[in-house]
GROMACS .gro file of C-alpha atoms in nm:
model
  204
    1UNK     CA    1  -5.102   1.539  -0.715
    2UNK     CA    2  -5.257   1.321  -0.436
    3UNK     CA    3  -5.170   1.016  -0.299
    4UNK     CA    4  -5.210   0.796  -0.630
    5UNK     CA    5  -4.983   1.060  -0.823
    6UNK     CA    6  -4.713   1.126  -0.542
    7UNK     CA    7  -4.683   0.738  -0.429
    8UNK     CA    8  -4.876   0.459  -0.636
    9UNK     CA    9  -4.738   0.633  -0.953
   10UNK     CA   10  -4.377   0.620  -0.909
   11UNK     CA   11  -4.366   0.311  -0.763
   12UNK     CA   12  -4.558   0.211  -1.095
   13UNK     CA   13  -4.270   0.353  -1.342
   14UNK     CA   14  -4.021   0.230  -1.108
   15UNK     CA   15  -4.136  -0.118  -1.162
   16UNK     CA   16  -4.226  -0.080  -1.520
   17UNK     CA   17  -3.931   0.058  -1.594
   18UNK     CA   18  -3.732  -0.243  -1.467
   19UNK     CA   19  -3.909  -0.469  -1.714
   20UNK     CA   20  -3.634  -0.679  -1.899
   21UNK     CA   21  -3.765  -0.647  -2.257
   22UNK     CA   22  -3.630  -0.311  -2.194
   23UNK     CA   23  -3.275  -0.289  -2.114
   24UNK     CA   24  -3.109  -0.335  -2.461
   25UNK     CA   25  -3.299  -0.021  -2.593
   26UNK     CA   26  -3.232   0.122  -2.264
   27UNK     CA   27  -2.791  -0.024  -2.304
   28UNK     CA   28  -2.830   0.108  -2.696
   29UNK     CA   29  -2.937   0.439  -2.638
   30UNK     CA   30  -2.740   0.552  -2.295
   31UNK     CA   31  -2.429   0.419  -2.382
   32UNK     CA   32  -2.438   0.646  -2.708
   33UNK     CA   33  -2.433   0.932  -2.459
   34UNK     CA   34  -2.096   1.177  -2.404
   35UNK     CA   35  -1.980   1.463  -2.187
   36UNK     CA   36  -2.248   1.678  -2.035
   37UNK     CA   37  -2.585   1.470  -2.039
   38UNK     CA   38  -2.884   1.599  -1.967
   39UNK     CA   39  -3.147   1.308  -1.889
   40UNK     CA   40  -3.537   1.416  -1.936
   41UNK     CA   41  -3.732   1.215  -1.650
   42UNK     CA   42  -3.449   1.030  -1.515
   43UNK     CA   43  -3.718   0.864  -1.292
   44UNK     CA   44  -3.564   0.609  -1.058
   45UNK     CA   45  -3.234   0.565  -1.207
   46UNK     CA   46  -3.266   0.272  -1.407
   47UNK     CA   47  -3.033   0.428  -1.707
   48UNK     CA   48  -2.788   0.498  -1.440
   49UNK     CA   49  -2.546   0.156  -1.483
   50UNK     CA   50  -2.501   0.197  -1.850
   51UNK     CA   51  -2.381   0.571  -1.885
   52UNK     CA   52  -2.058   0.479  -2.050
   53UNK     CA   53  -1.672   0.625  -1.967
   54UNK     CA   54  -1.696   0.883  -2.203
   55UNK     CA   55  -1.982   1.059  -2.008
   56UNK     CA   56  -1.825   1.335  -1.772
   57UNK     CA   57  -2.104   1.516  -1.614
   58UNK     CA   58  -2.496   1.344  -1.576
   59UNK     CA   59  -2.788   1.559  -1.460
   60UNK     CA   60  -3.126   1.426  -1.427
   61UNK     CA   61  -3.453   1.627  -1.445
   62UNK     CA   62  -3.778   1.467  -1.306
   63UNK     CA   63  -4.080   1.601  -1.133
   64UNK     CA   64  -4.124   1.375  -0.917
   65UNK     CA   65  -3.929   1.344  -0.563
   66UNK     CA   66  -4.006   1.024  -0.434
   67UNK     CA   67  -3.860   0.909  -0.771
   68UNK     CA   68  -3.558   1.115  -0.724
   69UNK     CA   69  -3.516   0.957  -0.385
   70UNK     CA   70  -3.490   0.674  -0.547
   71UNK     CA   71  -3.285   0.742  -0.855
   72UNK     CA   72  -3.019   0.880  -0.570
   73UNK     CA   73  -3.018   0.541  -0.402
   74UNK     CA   74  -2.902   0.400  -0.762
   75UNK     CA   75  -2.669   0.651  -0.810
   76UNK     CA   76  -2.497   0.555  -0.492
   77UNK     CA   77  -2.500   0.173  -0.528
   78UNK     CA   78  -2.333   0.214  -0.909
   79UNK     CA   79  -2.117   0.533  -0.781
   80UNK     CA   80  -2.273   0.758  -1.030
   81UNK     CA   81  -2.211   1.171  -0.934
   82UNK     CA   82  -2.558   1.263  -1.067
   83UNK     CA   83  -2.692   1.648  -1.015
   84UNK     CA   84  -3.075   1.606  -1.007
   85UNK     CA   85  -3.281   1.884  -1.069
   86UNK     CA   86  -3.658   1.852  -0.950
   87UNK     CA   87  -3.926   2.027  -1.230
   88UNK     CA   88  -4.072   1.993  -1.565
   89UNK     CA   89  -3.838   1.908  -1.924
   90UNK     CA   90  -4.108   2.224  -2.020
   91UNK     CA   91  -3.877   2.444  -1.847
   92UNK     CA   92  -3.529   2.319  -1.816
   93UNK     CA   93  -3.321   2.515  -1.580
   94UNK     CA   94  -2.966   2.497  -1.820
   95UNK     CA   95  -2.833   2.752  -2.016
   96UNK     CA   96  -2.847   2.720  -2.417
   97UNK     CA   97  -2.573   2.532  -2.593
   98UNK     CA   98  -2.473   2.396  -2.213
   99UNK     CA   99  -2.498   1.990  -2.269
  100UNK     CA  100  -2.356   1.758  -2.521
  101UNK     CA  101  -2.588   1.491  -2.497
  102UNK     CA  102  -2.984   1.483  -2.385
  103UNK     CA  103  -3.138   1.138  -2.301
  104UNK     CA  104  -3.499   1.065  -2.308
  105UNK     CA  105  -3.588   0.712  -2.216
  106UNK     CA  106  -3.993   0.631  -2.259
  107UNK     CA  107  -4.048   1.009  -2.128
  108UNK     CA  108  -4.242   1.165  -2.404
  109UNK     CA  109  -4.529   1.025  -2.322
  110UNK     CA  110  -4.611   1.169  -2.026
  111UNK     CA  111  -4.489   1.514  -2.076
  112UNK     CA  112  -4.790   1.742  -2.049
  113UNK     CA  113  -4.661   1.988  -2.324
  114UNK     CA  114  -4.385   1.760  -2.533
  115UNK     CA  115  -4.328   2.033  -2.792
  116UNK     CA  116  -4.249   2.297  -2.528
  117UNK     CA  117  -4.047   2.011  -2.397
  118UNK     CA  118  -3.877   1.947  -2.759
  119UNK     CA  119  -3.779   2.277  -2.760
  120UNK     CA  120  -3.589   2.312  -2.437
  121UNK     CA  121  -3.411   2.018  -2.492
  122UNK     CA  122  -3.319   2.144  -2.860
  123UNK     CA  123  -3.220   2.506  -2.670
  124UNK     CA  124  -2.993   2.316  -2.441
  125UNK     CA  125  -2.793   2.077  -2.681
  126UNK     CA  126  -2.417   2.267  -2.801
  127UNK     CA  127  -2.374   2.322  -3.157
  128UNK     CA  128  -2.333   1.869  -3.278
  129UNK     CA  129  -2.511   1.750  -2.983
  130UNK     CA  130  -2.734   1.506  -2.932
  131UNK     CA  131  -3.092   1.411  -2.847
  132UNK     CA  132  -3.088   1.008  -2.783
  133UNK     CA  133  -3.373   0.852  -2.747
  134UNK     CA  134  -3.612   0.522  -2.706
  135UNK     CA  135  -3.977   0.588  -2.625
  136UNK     CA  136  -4.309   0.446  -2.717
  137UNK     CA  137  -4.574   0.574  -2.919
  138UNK     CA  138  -4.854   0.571  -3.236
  139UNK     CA  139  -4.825   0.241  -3.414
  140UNK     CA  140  -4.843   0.269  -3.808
  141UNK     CA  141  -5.086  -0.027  -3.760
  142UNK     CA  142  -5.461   0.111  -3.824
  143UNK     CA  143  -5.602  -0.175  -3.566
  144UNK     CA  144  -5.296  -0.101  -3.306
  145UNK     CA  145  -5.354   0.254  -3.369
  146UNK     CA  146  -5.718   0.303  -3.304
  147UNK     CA  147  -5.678   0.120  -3.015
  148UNK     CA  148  -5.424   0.311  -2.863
  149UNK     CA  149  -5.652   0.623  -2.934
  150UNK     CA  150  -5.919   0.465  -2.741
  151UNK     CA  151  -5.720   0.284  -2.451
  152UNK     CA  152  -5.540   0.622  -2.406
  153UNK     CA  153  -5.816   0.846  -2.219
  154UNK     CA  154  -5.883   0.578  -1.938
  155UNK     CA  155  -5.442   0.508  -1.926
  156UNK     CA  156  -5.366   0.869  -1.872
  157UNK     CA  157  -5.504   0.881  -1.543
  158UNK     CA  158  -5.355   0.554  -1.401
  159UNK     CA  159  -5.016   0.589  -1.559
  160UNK     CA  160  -4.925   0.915  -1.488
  161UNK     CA  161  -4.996   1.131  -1.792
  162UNK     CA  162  -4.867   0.836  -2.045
  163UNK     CA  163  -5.024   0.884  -2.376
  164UNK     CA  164  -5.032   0.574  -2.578
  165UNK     CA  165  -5.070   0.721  -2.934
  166UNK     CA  166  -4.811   0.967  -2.946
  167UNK     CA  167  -4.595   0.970  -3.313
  168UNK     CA  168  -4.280   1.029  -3.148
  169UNK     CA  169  -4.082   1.078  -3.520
  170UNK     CA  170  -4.312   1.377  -3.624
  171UNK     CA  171  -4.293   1.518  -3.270
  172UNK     CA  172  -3.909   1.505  -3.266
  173UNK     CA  173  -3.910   1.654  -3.632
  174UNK     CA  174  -4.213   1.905  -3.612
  175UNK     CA  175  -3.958   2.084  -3.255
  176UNK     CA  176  -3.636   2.180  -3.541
  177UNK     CA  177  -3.465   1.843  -3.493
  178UNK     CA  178  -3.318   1.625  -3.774
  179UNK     CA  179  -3.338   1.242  -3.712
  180UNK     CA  180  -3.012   1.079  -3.804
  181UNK     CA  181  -3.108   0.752  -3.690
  182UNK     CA  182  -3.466   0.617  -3.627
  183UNK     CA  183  -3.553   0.265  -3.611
  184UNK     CA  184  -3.924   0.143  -3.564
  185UNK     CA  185  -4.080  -0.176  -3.425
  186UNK     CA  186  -4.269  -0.368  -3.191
  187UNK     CA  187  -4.120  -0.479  -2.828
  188UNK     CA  188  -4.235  -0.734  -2.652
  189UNK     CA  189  -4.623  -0.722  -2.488
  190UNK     CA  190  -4.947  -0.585  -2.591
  191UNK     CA  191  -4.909  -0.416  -2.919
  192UNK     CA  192  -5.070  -0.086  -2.838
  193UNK     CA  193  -4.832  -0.037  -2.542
  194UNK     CA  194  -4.502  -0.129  -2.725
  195UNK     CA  195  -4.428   0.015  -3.014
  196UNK     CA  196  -4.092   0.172  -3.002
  197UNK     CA  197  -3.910   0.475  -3.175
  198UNK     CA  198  -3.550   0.424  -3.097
  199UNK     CA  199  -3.290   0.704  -3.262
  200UNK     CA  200  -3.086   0.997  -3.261
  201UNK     CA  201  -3.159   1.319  -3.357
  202UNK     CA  202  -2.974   1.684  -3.372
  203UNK     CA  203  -3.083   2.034  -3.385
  204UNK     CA  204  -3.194   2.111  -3.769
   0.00000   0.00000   0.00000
């Protein structure tokens, strides 16, 4: 990846990701988790702290290793037994029907090919698990909208892959999934960077 992509980059998520507009999507949606979890891009461990009692096994994918160093550091300080597995959601290294829960925390953006990634996750849940997720995406907004589809060539680059004008609902839907919960709205910030799709969802 280079320098930018293997060091500015996750220092980047690591800091974005510790934004405080964030956390009560972030408490919401992990503490919903149980049993096996699979989480897609656990990053630097920021979801770590709120993984609730009922949660008896956590492992993390994420591609990146100097974000895994980190997210190990987290683990440690909030005595977390994590098993992190370095790759891509696009190829998830689990058997079928092997995890109760899968967490995906503003992930989907950045995912080169998020229906392959859909998929895997879907493959991997048992029969009544989960997919719990928060993550950003295409505002219904025409004027948000058509920004976000023109601020999102120049953002890929310096963020990592993060597309802006993703429509995380259809995506889930359009990969077998049934939404049981999805709410909608903006967050705090610059509208075409915050609007949120927070929900559950189970294999169709």
């Amino acid at each position: 990846m280079g320098f930018y992509g293997d060091h500015v980059v996750p220092w980047l998520v690591d800091r974005a990701m510790a934004n405080e507009d964030l956390l009560e999507y972030r408490r919401r949606v992990v503490r919903a988790a149980q049993g096996r979890v699979l989480e897609i891009g656990i990053g630097s461990g920021h979801n770590l702290p709120f993984y609730g009692p009922s949660v008896t096994e956590i492992l993390g994918i994420e591609p990146s290793q100097a974000l895994i160093d980190k997210a190990r550091q987290r683990a440690r300080a909030t005595q977390r037994t994590v098993c992190f597995l370095q790759g891509s959601a696009e190829v998830i290294p689990l058997d079928a029907g092997s995890v109760n829960s899968v967490v995906t925390t503003w992930t989907l953006c950045s995912i080169p090919d998020v229906g392959a990634a859909l998929a895997e996750m879907r493959r991997v849940l048992k029969p009544g698990g989960e997919l719990l997720f928060v993550e950003h995406g295409k505002a219904p907004d025409p004027w948000v909208a058509r920004w976000q589809d023109w601020l999102t060539p120049a953002w890929k680059p310096l963020a990592g892959g993060c597309h802006l004008n993703r429509p995380i609902g259809d995506l889930i839907r359009r990969t077998g999934f049934r939404t049981t919960d999805l709410r909608t709205g903006f967050a705090p910030g610059p509208r075409p960077f915050t609007f949120m799709y927070e929900g559950r969802a189970c294999p169709a």
